[in-house]
Amino acid sequence: GAVVSQHPSRVICKSGTSVKIECRSLDFQATTMFWYRQFPKQSLMLMATSNEGSKATYEQGVEKDKFLINHASLTLSTLTVTSAHPEDSSFYICSARPTGTGNQPQHFGDGTRLSIL
Amino acid sequence: GESVGLHLPTLSVQEGDNSIINCAYSNSASDYFIWYKQESGKGPQFIIDIRSNMDKRQGQRVTVLLNKTVKHLSLQIAATQPGDSAVYFCAENSIAGNMLTFGGGTRLMVKP
């Protein structure tokens, strides 16, 4: 089955640090990947859609300069939380769908727990 | 199930019983629906999906029912096991589109 790998699984860092999270599709190509944020006991909220070779599409209320997305290849998207602050602490999850499969489910990584001190 | 404030609705069942988890969706244009299972500290895991041209689909121990008239989706788990304990999310999508919209989630607790 389609596997999505996310790294790191957990990050603890000081306020003001920038943190990069990687999302890789291991056995398929993904033109589009998705980044979600999840607060405790809540559902997943889409932050942005990452498009290979072009700019990401951000959801309303998500600062593109704060959450930098790069999708440089068909198997890798990165999310960089710039100058992170305690309010950025959350569970960040990426997903991907094999290219050309619009009617197939998205496959999710195991998330990154970000804790800003 | 839909979240109420910061608290997920919880369904508690005895091991071996059947579980039914409900979801109301909002977009009448949605034509593809998915159930995901999320265990603590992990990403959502695909369980089963259904397209709008169907009203029922069965998998291994799971059945999804779709009622487009009232925009309602349910997940039935037969002979619930302790390993089924998790948070379950429904998600809706348009086949022509890219984005998933997640429901609020329901926590399933299985008592041994």
Short mmCIF file of C-alpha atoms in Angstrom, two decimals:
data_model
loop_
_atom_site.label_atom_id
_atom_site.label_comp_id
_atom_site.label_asym_id
_atom_site.label_seq_id
_atom_site.Cartn_x
_atom_site.Cartn_y
_atom_site.Cartn_z
CA GLY A 1 0.00 0.00 0.00
CA ALA A 2 0.90 3.64 -0.34
CA VAL A 3 3.23 4.78 2.44
CA VAL A 4 3.87 8.33 3.55
CA SER A 5 6.82 9.00 5.83
CA GLN A 6 7.05 12.09 7.98
CA HIS A 7 10.15 13.26 9.81
CA PRO A 8 10.88 14.13 12.54
CA SER A 9 8.17 12.60 14.68
CA ARG A 10 8.81 14.97 17.55
CA VAL A 11 10.56 18.29 17.96
CA ILE A 12 11.14 20.29 21.11
CA CYS A 13 12.86 23.62 20.62
CA LYS A 14 13.19 27.13 21.91
CA SER A 15 11.03 30.03 20.88
CA GLY A 16 12.39 31.79 17.80
CA THR A 17 13.77 28.64 16.20
CA SER A 18 12.75 27.61 12.70
CA VAL A 19 11.72 24.00 12.31
CA LYS A 20 11.59 21.98 9.11
CA ILE A 21 9.29 18.97 8.72
CA GLU A 22 9.66 16.55 5.82
CA CYS A 23 6.95 14.53 4.14
CA ARG A 24 7.92 11.78 1.73
CA SER A 25 5.87 9.44 -0.40
CA LEU A 26 7.89 6.24 -0.29
CA ASP A 27 6.39 4.10 -3.02
CA PHE A 28 4.46 6.49 -5.22
CA GLN A 29 4.70 9.91 -6.80
CA ALA A 30 2.57 12.74 -5.54
CA THR A 31 2.10 15.94 -7.50
CA THR A 32 0.07 17.25 -4.61
CA MET A 33 0.61 16.87 -0.89
CA PHE A 34 -1.36 18.37 1.96
CA TRP A 35 -0.38 19.82 5.34
CA TYR A 36 -2.74 19.67 8.28
CA ARG A 37 -2.61 20.93 11.84
CA GLN A 38 -4.36 19.19 14.69
CA PHE A 39 -4.91 20.52 18.21
CA PRO A 40 -5.64 18.14 21.08
CA LYS A 41 -9.07 16.51 20.92
CA GLN A 42 -9.86 18.28 17.68
CA SER A 43 -10.11 17.37 14.05
CA LEU A 44 -7.57 17.94 11.31
CA MET A 45 -7.53 21.39 9.80
CA LEU A 46 -6.06 21.83 6.34
CA MET A 47 -3.31 24.44 6.33
CA ALA A 48 -2.11 24.31 2.76
CA THR A 49 -1.91 22.31 -0.42
CA SER A 50 1.61 21.70 -1.64
CA ASN A 51 2.06 21.57 -5.42
CA GLU A 52 5.17 20.11 -7.03
CA GLY A 53 7.02 22.73 -8.97
CA SER A 54 4.75 25.62 -8.07
CA LYS A 55 3.60 27.68 -5.12
CA ALA A 56 1.59 26.19 -2.34
CA THR A 57 -2.05 27.14 -1.86
CA TYR A 58 -2.77 28.31 1.68
CA GLU A 59 -6.08 28.15 3.50
CA GLN A 60 -7.63 31.29 4.85
CA GLY A 61 -5.96 32.46 8.02
CA VAL A 62 -2.71 30.55 7.47
CA GLU A 63 0.31 32.83 7.11
CA LYS A 64 2.38 31.79 4.12
CA ASP A 65 5.45 33.60 5.44
CA LYS A 66 5.14 31.77 8.72
CA PHE A 67 4.61 28.33 7.27
CA LEU A 68 6.92 27.94 4.29
CA ILE A 69 6.18 25.02 1.99
CA ASN A 70 8.50 23.62 -0.63
CA HIS A 71 7.59 20.75 -2.95
CA ALA A 72 10.76 20.27 -4.92
CA SER A 73 10.17 16.74 -6.18
CA LEU A 74 7.34 14.31 -6.77
CA THR A 75 8.12 12.49 -3.52
CA LEU A 76 9.05 15.24 -1.07
CA SER A 77 7.32 18.23 0.47
CA THR A 78 8.69 20.23 3.37
CA LEU A 79 6.97 22.52 5.85
CA THR A 80 9.14 25.05 7.68
CA VAL A 81 7.68 26.78 10.70
CA THR A 82 9.67 30.00 10.82
CA SER A 83 10.53 31.75 14.08
CA ALA A 84 8.29 29.37 15.99
CA HIS A 85 6.51 30.51 19.14
CA PRO A 86 4.65 28.55 21.83
CA GLU A 87 1.32 29.10 20.04
CA ASP A 88 2.73 27.17 17.08
CA SER A 89 2.97 24.06 19.24
CA SER A 90 0.73 21.47 17.66
CA PHE A 91 0.57 18.16 15.82
CA TYR A 92 1.40 18.65 12.14
CA ILE A 93 0.36 15.94 9.68
CA CYS A 94 1.00 15.60 5.97
CA SER A 95 -0.82 13.51 3.41
CA ALA A 96 -0.44 12.58 -0.21
CA ARG A 97 -2.42 10.95 -2.95
CA PRO A 98 -0.79 9.12 -5.86
CA THR A 99 -0.68 11.32 -8.93
CA GLY A 100 -3.59 10.76 -11.27
CA THR A 101 -5.82 9.15 -8.66
CA GLY A 102 -8.44 11.75 -7.95
CA ASN A 103 -10.85 9.19 -6.58
CA GLN A 104 -8.50 7.45 -4.20
CA PRO A 105 -7.97 8.27 -0.53
CA GLN A 106 -5.19 10.44 0.77
CA HIS A 107 -2.53 8.60 2.73
CA PHE A 108 -1.22 10.20 5.87
CA GLY A 109 2.12 10.37 7.59
CA ASP A 110 2.38 9.69 11.30
CA GLY A 111 2.60 13.35 12.18
CA THR A 112 5.13 15.61 13.88
CA ARG A 113 4.58 16.74 17.43
CA LEU A 114 6.03 20.25 17.67
CA SER A 115 6.59 21.71 21.12
CA ILE A 116 7.94 25.25 21.41
CA LEU A 117 9.27 26.22 24.80
CA GLY B 1 -20.19 12.47 15.47
CA GLU B 2 -19.39 16.16 15.64
CA SER B 3 -17.09 17.78 18.10
CA VAL B 4 -18.62 19.91 20.78
CA GLY B 5 -16.19 22.52 21.90
CA LEU B 6 -12.92 20.80 22.75
CA HIS B 7 -14.44 17.47 23.70
CA LEU B 8 -14.76 14.62 21.29
CA PRO B 9 -17.96 12.63 21.61
CA THR B 10 -17.18 9.21 22.98
CA LEU B 11 -18.72 5.87 22.20
CA SER B 12 -18.04 3.17 24.75
CA VAL B 13 -18.77 -0.42 23.78
CA GLN B 14 -18.16 -3.87 25.20
CA GLU B 15 -15.66 -6.07 23.41
CA GLY B 16 -17.49 -8.25 20.94
CA ASP B 17 -20.43 -5.89 20.48
CA ASN B 18 -21.08 -4.00 17.27
CA SER B 19 -20.22 -0.29 17.07
CA ILE B 20 -21.94 2.38 15.04
CA ILE B 21 -20.26 5.74 14.55
CA ASN B 22 -22.21 8.52 12.87
CA CYS B 23 -21.23 11.55 10.87
CA ALA B 24 -23.19 14.39 9.31
CA TYR B 25 -21.59 16.08 6.34
CA SER B 26 -22.34 19.51 5.08
CA ASN B 27 -21.62 19.75 1.36
CA SER B 28 -24.28 18.29 -0.88
CA ALA B 29 -21.76 18.44 -3.75
CA SER B 30 -19.44 15.98 -2.01
CA ASP B 31 -19.34 12.71 -3.90
CA TYR B 32 -16.64 10.75 -2.15
CA PHE B 33 -16.47 9.87 1.53
CA ILE B 34 -13.80 8.24 3.63
CA TRP B 35 -13.54 6.92 7.16
CA TYR B 36 -10.20 7.23 8.92
CA LYS B 37 -9.01 5.76 12.21
CA GLN B 38 -6.51 7.73 14.27
CA GLU B 39 -4.64 6.17 17.16
CA SER B 40 -2.95 8.32 19.75
CA GLY B 41 0.14 10.08 18.42
CA LYS B 42 -0.31 8.78 14.89
CA GLY B 43 -1.66 9.98 11.61
CA PRO B 44 -5.08 8.95 10.27
CA GLN B 45 -5.29 5.48 8.80
CA PHE B 46 -7.64 4.70 5.91
CA ILE B 47 -10.46 2.30 6.81
CA ILE B 48 -13.04 2.37 4.04
CA ASP B 49 -14.44 4.70 1.42
CA ILE B 50 -17.67 5.07 -0.52
CA ARG B 51 -18.74 7.01 -3.58
CA SER B 52 -22.01 8.84 -3.83
CA ASN B 53 -23.43 6.39 -6.37
CA MET B 54 -23.54 3.78 -3.61
CA ASP B 55 -25.39 3.65 -0.32
CA LYS B 56 -23.52 0.80 1.31
CA ARG B 57 -20.09 -0.71 1.13
CA GLN B 58 -18.62 -3.53 3.15
CA GLY B 59 -15.09 -4.33 4.12
CA GLN B 60 -13.56 -6.68 6.61
CA ARG B 61 -15.64 -6.22 9.80
CA VAL B 62 -16.59 -2.71 8.69
CA THR B 63 -19.55 -1.35 6.77
CA VAL B 64 -20.13 2.20 5.63
CA LEU B 65 -23.64 3.48 4.99
CA LEU B 66 -24.38 6.66 3.07
CA ASN B 67 -27.69 8.51 3.15
CA LYS B 68 -27.45 11.39 0.72
CA THR B 69 -30.97 12.57 1.43
CA VAL B 70 -30.07 13.63 4.95
CA LYS B 71 -26.33 13.94 4.34
CA HIS B 72 -25.45 11.26 6.84
CA LEU B 73 -22.65 8.74 6.93
CA SER B 74 -22.13 5.90 9.36
CA LEU B 75 -19.42 3.39 10.11
CA GLN B 76 -20.38 0.04 11.54
CA ILE B 77 -17.73 -2.14 13.15
CA ALA B 78 -18.69 -5.74 13.79
CA ALA B 79 -17.42 -7.65 16.82
CA THR B 80 -15.50 -4.68 18.15
CA GLN B 81 -12.06 -5.47 19.54
CA PRO B 82 -9.77 -3.59 21.95
CA GLY B 83 -7.54 -2.74 19.00
CA ASP B 84 -10.41 -0.78 17.48
CA SER B 85 -10.11 1.81 20.25
CA ALA B 86 -9.19 5.07 18.53
CA VAL B 87 -10.67 8.30 17.21
CA TYR B 88 -12.66 7.90 14.02
CA PHE B 89 -13.07 10.69 11.49
CA CYS B 90 -15.28 10.91 8.48
CA ALA B 91 -14.02 12.99 5.57
CA GLU B 92 -15.78 14.28 2.49
CA ASN B 93 -14.37 15.18 -0.88
CA SER B 94 -15.33 15.93 -4.40
CA ILE B 95 -13.89 13.37 -6.82
CA ALA B 96 -13.09 16.23 -9.15
CA GLY B 97 -11.40 18.16 -6.38
CA ASN B 98 -8.40 17.68 -4.18
CA MET B 99 -9.33 18.70 -0.70
CA LEU B 100 -10.66 16.60 2.13
CA THR B 101 -12.92 18.13 4.75
CA PHE B 102 -12.83 16.29 8.05
CA GLY B 103 -15.66 15.84 10.49
CA GLY B 104 -15.16 16.44 14.19
CA GLY B 105 -14.32 12.88 15.15
CA THR B 106 -15.66 10.31 17.61
CA ARG B 107 -13.61 8.49 20.21
CA LEU B 108 -14.35 4.77 20.38
CA MET B 109 -13.48 3.05 23.65
CA VAL B 110 -13.71 -0.71 23.81
CA LYS B 111 -14.11 -2.27 27.22
CA PRO B 112 -12.63 -5.75 27.63
#
